[in-house]
C-alpha positions as a printed Julia matrix, in Angstrom:
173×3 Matrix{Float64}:
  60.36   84.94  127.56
  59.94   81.65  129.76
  61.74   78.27  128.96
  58.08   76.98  129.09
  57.1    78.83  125.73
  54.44   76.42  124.17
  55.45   75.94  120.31
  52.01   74.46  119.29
  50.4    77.4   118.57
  50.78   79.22  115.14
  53.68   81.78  114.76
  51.53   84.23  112.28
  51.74   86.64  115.06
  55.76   86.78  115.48
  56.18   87.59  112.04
  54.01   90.22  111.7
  56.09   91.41  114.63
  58.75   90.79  112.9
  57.57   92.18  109.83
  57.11   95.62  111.53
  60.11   95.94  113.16
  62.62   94.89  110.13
  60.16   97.63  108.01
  61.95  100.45  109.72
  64.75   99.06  111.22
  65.78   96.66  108.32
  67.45   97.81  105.29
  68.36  101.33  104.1
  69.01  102.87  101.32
  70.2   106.01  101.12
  70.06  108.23   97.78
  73.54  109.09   96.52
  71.76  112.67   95.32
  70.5   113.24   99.39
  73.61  112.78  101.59
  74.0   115.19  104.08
  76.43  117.82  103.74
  76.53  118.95  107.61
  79.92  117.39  108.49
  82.96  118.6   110.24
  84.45  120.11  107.34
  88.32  120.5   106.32
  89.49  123.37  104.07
  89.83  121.98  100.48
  87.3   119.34  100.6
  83.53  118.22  100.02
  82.34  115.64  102.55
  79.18  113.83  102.78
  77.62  111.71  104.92
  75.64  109.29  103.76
  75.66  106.86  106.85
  75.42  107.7   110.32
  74.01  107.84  113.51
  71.83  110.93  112.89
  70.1   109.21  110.06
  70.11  105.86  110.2
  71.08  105.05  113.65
  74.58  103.49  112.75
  76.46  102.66  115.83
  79.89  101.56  115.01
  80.16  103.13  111.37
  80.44  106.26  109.45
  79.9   106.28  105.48
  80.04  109.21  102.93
  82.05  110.8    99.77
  84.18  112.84   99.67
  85.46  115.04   96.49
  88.15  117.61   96.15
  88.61  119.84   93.42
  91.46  119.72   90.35
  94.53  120.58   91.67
  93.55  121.12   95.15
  94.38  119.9    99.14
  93.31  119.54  102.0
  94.29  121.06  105.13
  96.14  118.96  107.55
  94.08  116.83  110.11
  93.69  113.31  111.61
  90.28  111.67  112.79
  90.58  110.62  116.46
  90.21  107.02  117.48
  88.92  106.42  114.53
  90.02  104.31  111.58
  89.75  105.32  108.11
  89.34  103.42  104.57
  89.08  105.45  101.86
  88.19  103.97   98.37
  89.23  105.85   95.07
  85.95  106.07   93.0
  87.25  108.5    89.84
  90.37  110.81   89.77
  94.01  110.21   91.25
  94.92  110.64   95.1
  98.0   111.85   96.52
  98.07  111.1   100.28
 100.12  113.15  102.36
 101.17  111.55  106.43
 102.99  112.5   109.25
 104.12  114.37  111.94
 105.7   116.87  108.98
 103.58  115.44  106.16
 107.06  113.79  105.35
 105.42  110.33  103.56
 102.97  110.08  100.78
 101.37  107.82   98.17
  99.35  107.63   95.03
  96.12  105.58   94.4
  93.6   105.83   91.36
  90.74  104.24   90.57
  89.7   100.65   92.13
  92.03  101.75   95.01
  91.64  101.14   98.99
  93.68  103.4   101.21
  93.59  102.79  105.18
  94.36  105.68  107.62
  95.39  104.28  111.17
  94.26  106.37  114.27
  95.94  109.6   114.65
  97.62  109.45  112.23
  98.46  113.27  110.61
  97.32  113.66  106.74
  96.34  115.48  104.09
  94.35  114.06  100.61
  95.87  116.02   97.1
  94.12  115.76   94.6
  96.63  114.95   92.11
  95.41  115.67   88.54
  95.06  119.0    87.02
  91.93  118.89   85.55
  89.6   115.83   87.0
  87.59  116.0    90.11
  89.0   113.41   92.68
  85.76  111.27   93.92
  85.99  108.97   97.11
  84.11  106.74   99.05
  84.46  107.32  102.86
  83.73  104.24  105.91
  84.93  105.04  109.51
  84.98  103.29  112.63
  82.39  105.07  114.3
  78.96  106.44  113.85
  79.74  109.92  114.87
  82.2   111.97  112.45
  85.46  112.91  114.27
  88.42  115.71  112.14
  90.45  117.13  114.0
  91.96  120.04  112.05
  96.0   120.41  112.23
  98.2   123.33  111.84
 101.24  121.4   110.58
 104.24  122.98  108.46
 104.99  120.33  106.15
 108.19  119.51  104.68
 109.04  120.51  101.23
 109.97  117.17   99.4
 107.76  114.38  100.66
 108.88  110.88  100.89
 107.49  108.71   98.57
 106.21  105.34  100.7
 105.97  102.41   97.65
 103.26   99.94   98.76
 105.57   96.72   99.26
 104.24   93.31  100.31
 103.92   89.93   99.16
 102.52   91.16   95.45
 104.43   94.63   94.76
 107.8    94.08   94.94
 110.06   97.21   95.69
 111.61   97.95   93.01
 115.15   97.72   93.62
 114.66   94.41   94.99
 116.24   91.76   92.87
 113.93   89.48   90.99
């Protein structure tokens, strides 16, 4: 387009331009009942992908759920360059990290949990009898797991989430 563009005339024809490109390329929605189950896959868990490059052209994110069964784990494995968040939807999470699987965490409901690059880990579902439901966003449009044979240590260490607002608590009031 030329600096010399005359803006007289009517613009009826740009949106209608417009209008057909944002038609296709605009907005998606994507039924939660039609995500797409063909995703690297780790023992122990359900993935889904709901957004990505395949189907809606996503170039610098990855969407989906995730579920895991009562009771069960995952197998170890980390996700490349990419960073993780995953958001607790229903159930109780028990994160496992590490080179041995040495550190872990809880998070329930309303929950956001961010896994770094790299970074060795393994989701638990930590109740006995409800299905553990996540939301999944990474940092890429293609789906990355590398899966990890790790020997993990008995007795994980339990990482407490301290900053400003949770206070460890053997810190002193």
């Amino acid at each position: 387009m030329s600096g010399s563009h005359d803006h007289t005339h009517s613009h009826d024809h740009h949106h209608h331009h417009d209008d057909e490109r944002w038609k296709h390329d605009g907005v998606r929605v994507i039924p939660g009942n039609q995500l797409d189950p063909n995703v690297p896959s780790t023992a122990g868990m359900d993935r889904k992908a709901a957004i990505n490059f395949a189907r809606v052209g996503a170039q610098k994110l990855w969407a989906g759920t995730v579920s895991i069964k009562p009771d069960a784990k995952t197998g170890a494995h980390h996700h490349g360059h990419l960073e993780s968040i995953i958001y607790v939807v229903k159930g109780k999470a028990r994160m496992r990290w590490g080179e041995k699987l040495q550190f872990t965490a809880e998070a329930g409901p309303g929950d956001f949990i961010f896994v770094p690059p790299y970074v060795p880990h393994q989701e638990i579902n930590a109740s006995p009898d409800e299905v553990l439901e996540c939301v999944l966003v990474r940092s890429d449009g293609e789906a990355v797991a590398i899966n990890l044979d790790i020997e993990p240590v008995e007795k994980p260490e339990n990482v407490l989430w301290v900053d400003p607002v949770h206070r460890h608590p053997d810190e002193k009031k």
